[in-house]
CSV table of C-alpha atoms in Angstrom, one decimal:
chain,number,residue,atom,x,y,z
A,1,MET,CA,-18.1,128.2,-23.9
A,2,SER,CA,-20.4,125.3,-24.8
A,3,PRO,CA,-21.3,124.6,-28.4
A,4,ASP,CA,-24.7,126.1,-28.0
A,5,GLU,CA,-23.2,129.3,-26.4
A,6,ILE,CA,-20.7,129.5,-29.3
A,7,GLU,CA,-23.5,129.4,-31.9
A,8,VAL,CA,-25.5,132.0,-30.0
A,9,ALA,CA,-22.5,134.3,-29.8
A,10,ILE,CA,-21.7,133.9,-33.5
A,11,GLN,CA,-25.3,134.8,-34.4
A,12,GLY,CA,-25.1,137.8,-32.1
A,13,ALA,CA,-21.9,138.9,-33.7
A,14,PHE,CA,-23.6,139.0,-37.2
A,15,ASP,CA,-26.8,140.5,-35.8
A,16,GLY,CA,-24.9,143.3,-34.0
A,17,THR,CA,-26.3,142.3,-30.6
A,18,LEU,CA,-23.2,140.7,-29.0
A,19,ARG,CA,-21.7,142.6,-26.1
A,20,GLU,CA,-18.1,143.7,-26.2
A,21,GLU,CA,-16.9,141.3,-23.5
A,22,ASP,CA,-18.7,138.3,-25.2
A,23,CYS,CA,-17.1,139.4,-28.5
A,24,LEU,CA,-13.7,139.1,-26.9
A,25,ARG,CA,-14.5,135.7,-25.5
A,26,LEU,CA,-15.7,134.5,-28.9
A,27,ARG,CA,-12.5,135.7,-30.5
A,28,GLU,CA,-10.4,133.6,-28.1
A,29,VAL,CA,-12.6,130.6,-28.7
A,30,LEU,CA,-12.2,130.9,-32.5
A,31,LYS,CA,-8.4,131.1,-32.2
A,32,ARG,CA,-8.1,127.7,-30.5
A,33,ASP,CA,-11.2,125.7,-31.6
A,34,PRO,CA,-11.3,124.6,-35.3
A,35,ALA,CA,-14.9,123.4,-35.0
A,36,ALA,CA,-16.0,126.8,-33.8
A,37,ARG,CA,-14.2,128.4,-36.8
A,38,VAL,CA,-16.1,126.0,-39.2
A,39,LEU,CA,-19.4,127.0,-37.6
A,40,TYR,CA,-18.4,130.7,-37.9
A,41,PHE,CA,-17.7,130.3,-41.6
A,42,GLU,CA,-21.1,128.7,-42.2
A,43,HIS,CA,-22.9,131.6,-40.5
A,44,ALA,CA,-20.7,134.1,-42.4
A,45,ALA,CA,-21.8,132.4,-45.7
A,46,LEU,CA,-25.4,132.5,-44.6
A,47,HIS,CA,-25.1,136.2,-43.6
A,48,GLN,CA,-23.6,137.1,-47.0
A,49,LEU,CA,-26.5,135.2,-48.8
A,50,LEU,CA,-29.1,137.1,-46.8
A,51,VAL,CA,-27.5,140.4,-47.5
A,52,TYR,CA,-27.4,139.7,-51.2
A,53,ARG,CA,-31.0,138.4,-51.4
A,54,LEU,CA,-32.3,141.3,-49.3
A,55,SER,CA,-30.8,143.8,-51.6
A,56,ARG,CA,-32.6,142.4,-54.7
A,57,SER,CA,-35.9,141.0,-53.5
A,58,HIS,CA,-39.5,142.0,-52.6
A,59,PRO,CA,-40.1,142.2,-48.8
A,60,LEU,CA,-42.3,139.0,-48.9
A,61,ASP,CA,-39.6,137.1,-50.8
A,62,THR,CA,-37.0,138.4,-48.4
A,63,ALA,CA,-38.9,136.9,-45.4
A,64,ARG,CA,-39.3,133.6,-47.3
A,65,THR,CA,-35.6,133.6,-48.2
A,66,LEU,CA,-34.6,134.3,-44.6
A,67,ILE,CA,-36.8,131.4,-43.4
A,68,ASP,CA,-35.5,129.1,-46.2
A,69,ALA,CA,-31.9,129.9,-45.3
A,70,ARG,CA,-32.4,129.3,-41.6
A,71,LEU,CA,-34.1,126.0,-42.4
A,72,LYS,CA,-31.3,125.0,-44.8
A,73,LEU,CA,-28.6,125.7,-42.0
A,74,GLN,CA,-30.7,123.8,-39.5
A,75,ASN,CA,-31.1,120.8,-41.9
A,76,ARG,CA,-27.3,120.8,-42.5
A,77,ARG,CA,-26.7,120.7,-38.8
A,78,ASN,CA,-29.2,117.9,-38.3
A,79,VAL,CA,-27.6,115.8,-41.1
A,80,ARG,CA,-24.2,116.3,-39.5
A,81,ALA,CA,-25.5,115.3,-36.1
A,82,SER,CA,-27.2,112.2,-37.6
A,83,LEU,CA,-24.0,111.2,-39.4
A,84,ALA,CA,-22.0,111.6,-36.2
A,85,VAL,CA,-24.4,109.4,-34.3
A,86,ALA,CA,-24.4,106.8,-37.1
A,87,ALA,CA,-20.7,106.8,-37.2
A,88,ALA,CA,-20.5,106.2,-33.5
A,89,VAL,CA,-22.9,103.3,-33.6
A,90,VAL,CA,-21.0,101.7,-36.5
A,91,LEU,CA,-17.8,102.1,-34.5
A,92,LEU,CA,-19.2,100.5,-31.4
A,93,LEU,CA,-20.7,97.6,-33.4
A,94,GLY,CA,-17.4,97.1,-35.1
A,95,LEU,CA,-15.5,97.0,-31.8
A,96,ALA,CA,-18.0,94.6,-30.4
A,97,LEU,CA,-17.7,92.4,-33.5
A,98,MET,CA,-14.0,92.5,-33.4
A,99,ARG,CA,-14.1,91.4,-29.7
A,100,LEU,CA,-16.4,88.5,-30.5
A,101,LEU,CA,-14.5,87.3,-33.5
A,102,ALA,CA,-11.0,87.9,-32.1
A,103,PRO,CA,-9.3,84.6,-31.2
A,104,GLU,CA,-8.5,83.9,-27.5
A,105,PRO,CA,-4.9,84.7,-26.5
A,106,ALA,CA,-2.7,81.7,-27.2
A,107,ALA,CA,-2.0,79.4,-24.2
A,108,LEU,CA,1.6,79.6,-23.0
A,109,ALA,CA,1.5,76.5,-20.8
A,110,THR,CA,-0.5,73.5,-19.7
A,111,MET,CA,-0.8,72.2,-16.2
A,112,GLU,CA,-1.2,68.8,-14.6
A,113,VAL,CA,-1.6,68.2,-10.9
A,114,SER,CA,-1.0,65.2,-8.7
A,115,ALA,CA,-3.8,63.5,-6.8
A,116,GLY,CA,-5.0,65.3,-3.7
A,117,SER,CA,-3.5,68.7,-4.7
A,118,ARG,CA,-5.2,71.9,-3.5
A,119,PHE,CA,-4.7,74.9,-5.8
A,120,THR,CA,-6.2,78.0,-7.3
A,121,VAL,CA,-5.6,79.5,-10.8
A,122,GLN,CA,-6.3,83.2,-11.4
A,123,ALA,CA,-6.5,84.3,-15.0
A,124,PRO,CA,-4.9,87.7,-15.9
A,125,ASP,CA,-8.3,89.3,-16.3
A,126,ALA,CA,-9.0,88.4,-12.7
A,127,GLY,CA,-11.8,86.0,-13.8
A,128,SER,CA,-12.4,82.6,-12.3
A,129,GLY,CA,-9.7,80.1,-12.7
A,130,PRO,CA,-9.6,77.4,-15.4
A,131,SER,CA,-9.4,73.7,-14.8
A,132,PRO,CA,-5.9,72.1,-15.0
A,133,ALA,CA,-6.6,70.9,-18.5
A,134,ASP,CA,-7.1,74.5,-19.8
A,135,GLY,CA,-4.2,76.4,-21.3
A,136,LEU,CA,-2.6,79.0,-19.1
A,137,ARG,CA,-2.1,82.5,-20.6
A,138,GLU,CA,0.4,85.2,-20.0
A,139,GLY,CA,-0.1,86.7,-16.5
A,140,THR,CA,-1.8,83.6,-15.0
A,141,ARG,CA,-1.2,83.2,-11.3
A,142,ILE,CA,-1.2,79.8,-9.5
A,143,ARG,CA,-1.3,79.2,-5.8
A,144,LEU,CA,-0.6,75.6,-4.7
A,145,ASP,CA,-1.4,74.9,-1.0
A,146,GLN,CA,-1.0,71.2,-1.1
A,147,GLY,CA,0.5,68.6,-3.4
A,148,SER,CA,2.4,69.2,-6.6
A,149,LEU,CA,1.9,70.3,-10.2
A,150,GLU,CA,3.7,70.1,-13.5
A,151,LEU,CA,3.8,72.9,-16.1
A,152,ARG,CA,4.6,72.2,-19.7
A,153,ILE,CA,5.6,75.5,-21.4
A,154,ARG,CA,5.0,76.1,-25.1
A,155,ASN,CA,8.8,76.5,-25.8
A,156,GLY,CA,9.5,72.9,-24.7
A,157,SER,CA,10.4,73.6,-21.1
A,158,ARG,CA,9.0,71.8,-18.1
A,159,ALA,CA,8.6,72.6,-14.4
A,160,VAL,CA,7.6,70.5,-11.4
A,161,VAL,CA,6.4,72.7,-8.5
A,162,LEU,CA,5.8,71.6,-4.9
A,163,ALA,CA,3.5,73.1,-2.3
A,164,PRO,CA,3.3,75.6,-0.7
A,165,ALA,CA,3.9,77.7,-3.8
A,166,HIS,CA,2.8,80.9,-5.5
A,167,LEU,CA,3.9,81.7,-9.1
A,168,ARG,CA,3.0,83.7,-12.1
A,169,ILE,CA,3.6,82.9,-15.8
A,170,ASP,CA,5.0,86.2,-17.1
A,171,SER,CA,5.7,85.1,-20.6
A,172,GLU,CA,7.0,82.1,-22.6
A,173,SER,CA,10.5,82.9,-21.4
A,174,ARG,CA,10.0,84.1,-17.9
A,175,MET,CA,8.3,83.0,-14.6
A,176,THR,CA,8.1,84.6,-11.2
A,177,LEU,CA,8.3,82.2,-8.3
A,178,TYR,CA,7.1,84.2,-5.3
A,179,GLU,CA,7.3,81.2,-3.0
A,180,GLY,CA,7.8,77.5,-3.5
A,181,THR,CA,10.1,74.6,-4.6
A,182,ALA,CA,10.5,74.2,-8.3
A,183,TRP,CA,12.6,72.0,-10.6
A,184,PHE,CA,13.1,73.2,-14.3
A,185,GLU,CA,14.1,71.4,-17.5
A,186,ILE,CA,14.6,74.0,-20.2
A,187,GLY,CA,13.9,73.2,-23.8
A,188,LYS,CA,16.8,73.2,-26.2
A,189,ASP,CA,15.3,76.2,-28.1
A,190,ALA,CA,14.4,78.1,-25.0
A,191,LYS,CA,17.8,79.3,-23.8
A,192,GLY,CA,17.6,82.5,-21.8
A,193,PHE,CA,14.5,81.4,-19.9
A,194,GLN,CA,14.4,83.3,-16.6
A,195,VAL,CA,13.1,82.4,-13.1
A,196,VAL,CA,12.7,85.3,-10.8
A,197,THR,CA,12.1,85.1,-7.0
A,198,PRO,CA,12.0,88.1,-4.6
A,199,GLN,CA,15.7,87.4,-3.9
A,200,LEU,CA,17.2,85.8,-7.1
A,201,MET,CA,17.1,86.0,-10.9
A,202,VAL,CA,18.2,82.9,-12.6
A,203,THR,CA,18.9,82.9,-16.4
A,204,ASP,CA,19.1,79.6,-18.1
A,205,LEU,CA,21.9,78.7,-20.6
A,206,GLY,CA,20.6,75.3,-21.4
A,207,THR,CA,20.1,73.1,-18.3
A,208,GLN,CA,18.2,71.4,-15.5
A,209,PHE,CA,18.1,73.3,-12.3
A,210,GLY,CA,16.0,73.8,-9.1
A,211,VAL,CA,15.0,76.9,-7.2
A,212,LEU,CA,14.1,77.0,-3.5
A,213,ALA,CA,12.1,80.1,-2.5
A,214,LEU,CA,10.9,79.2,0.9
A,215,PRO,CA,9.3,81.7,3.3
A,216,ASP,CA,11.5,83.3,5.9
A,217,ALA,CA,14.6,81.7,4.4
A,218,SER,CA,17.4,82.6,2.0
A,219,HIS,CA,16.5,81.5,-1.6
A,220,GLU,CA,18.7,78.9,-3.3
A,221,ILE,CA,19.6,77.8,-6.8
A,222,HIS,CA,20.8,74.2,-7.5
A,223,VAL,CA,22.2,73.3,-11.0
A,224,PHE,CA,21.9,69.6,-12.0
A,225,SER,CA,23.2,69.9,-15.6
A,226,GLY,CA,24.3,72.6,-18.0
A,227,LYS,CA,24.8,76.1,-16.7
A,228,VAL,CA,22.9,79.2,-15.5
A,229,ILE,CA,23.6,82.8,-14.6
A,230,ALA,CA,22.5,83.6,-11.0
A,231,ARG,CA,22.1,87.2,-9.8
A,232,SER,CA,21.0,88.5,-6.4
A,233,ARG,CA,18.3,91.1,-6.7
A,234,SER,CA,19.2,93.3,-3.7
A,235,GLY,CA,22.1,94.4,-1.6
A,236,LEU,CA,25.4,93.7,-3.5
A,237,LYS,CA,23.5,92.3,-6.5
A,238,THR,CA,26.2,89.6,-7.0
A,239,GLU,CA,26.2,87.7,-10.3
A,240,GLU,CA,27.8,84.4,-11.0
A,241,GLN,CA,27.8,81.7,-13.7
A,242,LEU,CA,27.0,78.3,-12.2
A,243,THR,CA,27.6,74.9,-13.8
A,244,SER,CA,26.5,71.3,-13.1
A,245,GLY,CA,26.9,70.3,-9.5
A,246,MET,CA,27.0,73.8,-8.1
A,247,ALA,CA,24.5,75.4,-5.7
A,248,ARG,CA,24.3,78.9,-4.2
A,249,LEU,CA,22.3,80.6,-1.4
A,250,CYS,CA,21.5,84.3,-1.6
A,251,ASP,CA,22.3,85.8,1.8
A,252,PRO,CA,20.6,89.0,3.2
A,253,ALA,CA,23.5,91.1,1.9
A,254,GLY,CA,23.1,89.9,-1.6
A,255,ARG,CA,26.1,87.6,-1.7
A,256,LEU,CA,25.9,84.2,-3.4
A,257,LYS,CA,27.3,81.6,-1.0
A,258,ALA,CA,28.2,78.0,-1.9
A,259,VAL,CA,26.0,75.3,-0.3
A,260,PRO,CA,25.7,71.6,-0.9
A,261,LEU,CA,23.8,70.4,-3.9
A,262,LEU,CA,20.4,68.9,-2.7
A,263,PRO,CA,18.8,66.9,-5.5
A,264,GLU,CA,16.5,65.3,-2.9
A,265,SER,CA,14.8,68.6,-2.3
A,266,PHE,CA,13.2,68.5,-5.8
A,267,LEU,CA,11.0,66.2,-7.8
A,268,SER,CA,11.4,65.9,-11.6
A,269,LEU,CA,8.1,63.9,-12.1
A,270,LEU,CA,4.7,64.1,-10.4
A,271,PRO,CA,4.3,61.4,-7.7
A,272,ALA,CA,2.1,58.4,-8.4
A,273,HIS,CA,-1.1,57.9,-6.4
A,274,PRO,CA,-2.7,54.5,-5.8
A,275,PRO,CA,-6.4,54.6,-6.7
A,276,SER,CA,-7.4,52.5,-3.6
A,277,THR,CA,-7.1,55.3,-1.1
A,278,LEU,CA,-8.5,58.8,-0.8
A,279,ILE,CA,-5.2,60.1,0.8
A,280,ALA,CA,-2.2,61.0,-1.3
A,281,ASN,CA,1.2,59.4,-0.5
A,282,GLY,CA,0.0,57.6,2.6
A,283,GLY,CA,3.0,55.3,2.5
A,284,PHE,CA,5.5,58.2,2.2
A,285,GLU,CA,7.2,56.5,-0.8
A,286,ALA,CA,6.1,58.9,-3.6
A,287,GLY,CA,8.7,61.6,-3.0
A,288,SER,CA,12.5,61.9,-3.2
A,289,PRO,CA,14.3,59.2,-1.2
A,290,PRO,CA,15.6,60.6,2.1
A,291,PRO,CA,19.4,60.4,2.4
A,292,PRO,CA,20.6,58.0,5.1
A,293,SER,CA,20.7,59.8,8.5
A,294,ASN,CA,20.3,59.0,12.1
A,295,TYR,CA,16.7,59.9,13.1
A,296,GLY,CA,16.1,61.1,9.6
A,297,PRO,CA,16.6,64.4,7.7
A,298,TYR,CA,14.0,67.0,8.3
A,299,ALA,CA,11.2,66.7,5.8
A,300,THR,CA,11.1,68.7,2.6
A,301,ALA,CA,8.2,69.2,0.1
A,302,ALA,CA,10.0,66.8,-2.3
A,303,MET,CA,10.3,64.1,0.4
A,304,LEU,CA,6.6,64.4,1.4
A,305,PRO,CA,4.6,65.4,-1.6
A,306,GLY,CA,0.9,65.7,-0.9
A,307,TRP,CA,1.4,66.5,2.8
A,308,ARG,CA,1.8,69.7,4.8
A,309,PHE,CA,4.0,69.5,7.9
A,310,GLY,CA,5.7,71.3,10.8
A,311,SER,CA,9.4,72.0,11.3
A,312,ASP,CA,10.1,69.0,13.5
A,313,ILE,CA,8.8,66.3,11.1
A,314,VAL,CA,11.5,64.0,9.7
A,315,VAL,CA,11.5,61.3,7.0
A,316,MET,CA,13.7,58.2,7.4
A,317,ARG,CA,14.5,55.0,5.6
A,318,ALA,CA,17.9,54.1,6.9
A,319,THR,CA,20.5,55.2,9.4
A,320,ALA,CA,23.8,57.0,8.6
A,321,GLU,CA,25.4,53.5,8.8
A,322,GLY,CA,22.9,52.1,6.3
A,323,HIS,CA,20.8,50.0,8.7
A,324,PRO,CA,17.1,50.0,7.5
A,325,GLY,CA,14.5,51.6,9.7
A,326,TYR,CA,14.1,54.5,12.0
A,327,GLY,CA,16.7,55.2,14.8
A,328,GLU,CA,20.4,55.3,15.0
A,329,ARG,CA,23.3,52.9,14.2
A,330,SER,CA,21.8,49.4,14.4
A,331,ILE,CA,19.0,50.3,16.9
A,332,THR,CA,16.0,50.9,14.6
A,333,ILE,CA,12.3,50.0,14.2
A,334,LEU,CA,10.5,49.0,11.0
A,335,SER,CA,6.9,49.4,10.0
A,336,SER,CA,5.0,46.5,8.3
A,337,THR,CA,6.3,47.6,4.9
A,338,ALA,CA,9.9,48.2,6.1
A,339,ASP,CA,10.3,51.4,4.1
A,340,ASN,CA,10.0,55.2,4.6
A,341,GLN,CA,8.6,56.3,8.0
A,342,VAL,CA,7.7,59.7,9.3
A,343,GLY,CA,9.1,60.7,12.7
A,344,PHE,CA,8.1,63.4,15.2
A,345,ASN,CA,11.5,64.5,16.3
A,346,PHE,CA,11.0,67.4,18.7
A,347,GLY,CA,14.3,66.7,20.6
A,348,ARG,CA,13.8,69.4,23.3
A,349,GLU,CA,12.5,69.6,26.8
A,350,GLY,CA,8.8,70.2,27.4
A,351,ARG,CA,5.8,69.8,25.2
A,352,PRO,CA,6.1,71.0,21.6
A,353,SER,CA,3.8,73.4,19.9
A,354,VAL,CA,1.1,71.8,17.8
A,355,LYS,CA,2.2,73.1,14.4
A,356,THR,CA,5.8,72.1,14.6
A,357,VAL,CA,5.0,68.4,15.3
A,358,SER,CA,2.0,68.0,13.0
A,359,LEU,CA,1.5,66.4,9.7
A,360,TRP,CA,-1.8,67.0,7.8
A,361,GLN,CA,-3.5,66.6,4.5
A,362,THR,CA,-6.9,67.7,3.1
A,363,PHE,CA,-8.8,65.3,0.9
A,364,ALA,CA,-12.2,65.1,-0.9
A,365,THR,CA,-15.3,63.8,0.9
A,366,GLN,CA,-19.0,63.8,0.4
A,367,PRO,CA,-21.3,65.2,3.1
A,368,GLY,CA,-23.1,62.5,5.1
A,369,ARG,CA,-20.8,59.7,3.9
A,370,LYS,CA,-18.8,57.5,6.3
A,371,TYR,CA,-15.1,57.0,6.1
A,372,GLU,CA,-12.3,55.1,7.9
A,373,VAL,CA,-8.7,56.2,8.5
A,374,HIS,CA,-6.1,53.4,9.1
A,375,PHE,CA,-2.5,54.0,10.1
A,376,GLU,CA,0.5,52.4,11.9
A,377,MET,CA,2.1,54.0,15.0
A,378,GLY,CA,5.4,53.0,16.6
A,379,ALA,CA,8.0,54.4,18.9
A,380,ILE,CA,11.7,54.2,19.7
A,381,PHE,CA,13.0,54.9,23.3
A,382,PHE,CA,16.2,55.8,25.0
A,383,GLU,CA,14.6,56.7,28.3
A,384,PRO,CA,11.5,55.6,30.2
A,385,THR,CA,8.4,57.5,29.0
A,386,THR,CA,5.1,57.2,27.1
A,387,LEU,CA,4.7,58.5,23.6
A,388,GLU,CA,1.4,59.3,21.8
A,389,ILE,CA,0.2,60.4,18.5
A,390,THR,CA,-3.3,62.0,18.1
A,391,ALA,CA,-5.1,61.5,14.8
A,392,ALA,CA,-7.9,63.9,14.2
A,393,VAL,CA,-10.2,64.6,11.2
A,394,HIS,CA,-11.5,68.2,10.8
A,395,ASP,CA,-14.2,69.5,8.5
A,396,GLY,CA,-12.9,71.6,5.5
A,397,ASP,CA,-9.4,72.7,4.4
A,398,ALA,CA,-6.5,73.8,6.6
A,399,PRO,CA,-4.2,76.0,4.5
A,400,GLU,CA,-2.7,77.8,7.4
A,401,GLY,CA,-2.0,74.8,9.7
A,402,PRO,CA,-3.8,72.3,11.9
A,403,PRO,CA,-7.3,73.6,12.7
A,404,ASP,CA,-8.3,74.7,16.2
A,405,SER,CA,-11.9,73.7,15.7
A,406,PRO,CA,-13.4,70.6,17.4
A,407,PRO,CA,-12.7,67.6,15.2
A,408,LEU,CA,-15.3,65.4,13.6
A,409,ALA,CA,-13.5,62.4,15.2
A,410,SER,CA,-10.1,61.7,16.9
A,411,GLN,CA,-8.1,58.8,18.1
A,412,ILE,CA,-5.0,58.7,20.4
A,413,ALA,CA,-2.3,56.0,19.7
A,414,ARG,CA,0.1,55.4,22.6
A,415,ARG,CA,3.2,53.3,23.2
A,416,ALA,CA,5.2,53.1,26.4
A,417,SER,CA,8.8,52.3,26.9
A,418,THR,CA,7.7,49.2,28.8
A,419,ASP,CA,6.4,47.9,25.5
A,420,SER,CA,9.9,48.2,24.1
A,421,ASN,CA,10.9,49.7,20.7
A,422,GLY,CA,8.5,48.8,17.9
A,423,TYR,CA,5.1,49.2,16.3
A,424,ASN,CA,1.6,48.8,17.7
A,425,LEU,CA,-1.2,47.1,15.8
A,426,PRO,CA,-2.8,49.2,13.1
A,427,VAL,CA,-5.1,52.0,14.4
A,428,LYS,CA,-8.6,52.7,12.9
A,429,LEU,CA,-10.5,56.0,13.1
A,430,SER,CA,-14.1,56.4,11.7
A,431,PHE,CA,-15.9,59.6,10.9
A,432,THR,CA,-18.8,61.1,9.0
A,433,ALA,CA,-18.0,63.9,6.6
A,434,SER,CA,-19.8,67.3,6.9
A,435,SER,CA,-18.7,68.9,3.6
A,436,GLY,CA,-16.9,68.3,0.4
A,437,SER,CA,-13.4,68.3,2.0
A,438,SER,CA,-11.9,67.0,5.3
A,439,THR,CA,-8.5,67.4,6.8
A,440,LEU,CA,-6.6,64.6,8.5
A,441,VAL,CA,-4.1,65.7,11.1
A,442,PHE,CA,-1.4,63.7,13.0
A,443,THR,CA,0.1,65.5,16.0
A,444,GLU,CA,2.5,64.3,18.7
A,445,THR,CA,0.8,65.0,22.0
A,446,SER,CA,3.4,63.3,24.3
A,447,GLU,CA,4.3,65.0,27.6
A,448,HIS,CA,8.0,64.3,27.2
A,449,SER,CA,9.9,63.0,24.2
A,450,LEU,CA,13.5,64.3,24.6
A,451,SER,CA,15.1,60.9,24.1
A,452,ALA,CA,12.3,59.1,22.4
A,453,ASP,CA,10.4,59.6,19.1
A,454,PRO,CA,7.0,58.4,17.9
A,455,VAL,CA,6.7,57.4,14.2
A,456,ILE,CA,3.9,56.6,11.7
A,457,ASP,CA,3.5,54.9,8.4
A,458,ASN,CA,1.0,53.3,5.9
A,459,ILE,CA,-1.9,55.7,6.2
A,460,PHE,CA,-5.0,55.1,4.0
A,461,VAL,CA,-8.5,56.4,4.0
A,462,LYS,CA,-11.5,54.7,2.4
A,463,GLU,CA,-15.3,55.2,2.3
A,464,VAL,CA,-17.3,52.6,4.1
A,465,PRO,CA,-21.1,51.7,4.0
């Protein structure tokens, strides 16, 4: 029964007009509803007053008394309703004032990004993301599509994260790394800090360590100093305490398997960026030094910060025997700066897919402005062939890989085995930007490169009149 129906039923009960079935319903309501019982008692008091006055008064006085009593009850109800409304208004105003005056939740971390990084920050209330200078609160999510970032956590800990990455700051003592490469230095008062990936949980016991959570790969923990407790999150849920110099891979069954320590897979500092070029790390020197290897180790995010790349891209500085340059043993080639070079090492028959032999980076531009791209291209041969690298500039970002859209401009750099091992003269590519960002892509487009590799170095982009 509604409040109005309850009051009508109570009045009918005292007037003797309430039907039997409605009387039974009213009785059940009065049993379970305290407010209905209060209303019943008010009507009962009114009824008693009326009975008493009617027994002692003149008929005209009796009518006046009945009217006065009804008005008195009505006024009491109006006052109660007004007080309820006023109380509700005061409560709402108080809540609004508390919300206005309440301090913002304390920031748990601050963030700094390297030049050329592409990222998004999502606040826990799903609002628009803050700038890197703003504090990051509990529950903040960060997606890093290109480049690197450094997090400084309030407890004194520090993390350097390399793209591609997706993470969430769960609390001052816990972070979820859904994907990415991250190096951690835990503050002396922050022991117990946890890093959680879909496959691993790492609990710090006072240390420096790195976590590799790459897509479609087993996740890894590498301990550089101190110790941690590593536990797989599925399967056998193996747990092990690891100390300095130890590394483990979490296999699909949940076992922790020993793997070589790879400090070159991580960065402990953000890479420097020369202000003279719009491209980040165009000389390939800003990352971890590649270990000596014939035809170079395959690139990692730490070796090529700022760049996105396919699975057949390598970075090389010296051969396994220590000879500087790109190649093997003492047969090498050097760029004009005689330092790190990027090779396109497909190493199989046929023409490779575009994404596996591409290197790309998105950078800021202004619509209608003109720009120049400069780079060096070389090649090393062990059979007669012609190698080529296609440089192309596309409008906009390319988070998923080299774009399929027609480029704003492109240039093919070729070198034939008849030209011998070595580098061509620097190549220049000009374009006019269409929007606030452009993507530079280098792709090997050789027909055959089984026993020959093209290489590039010293890329820079500048605005021109």
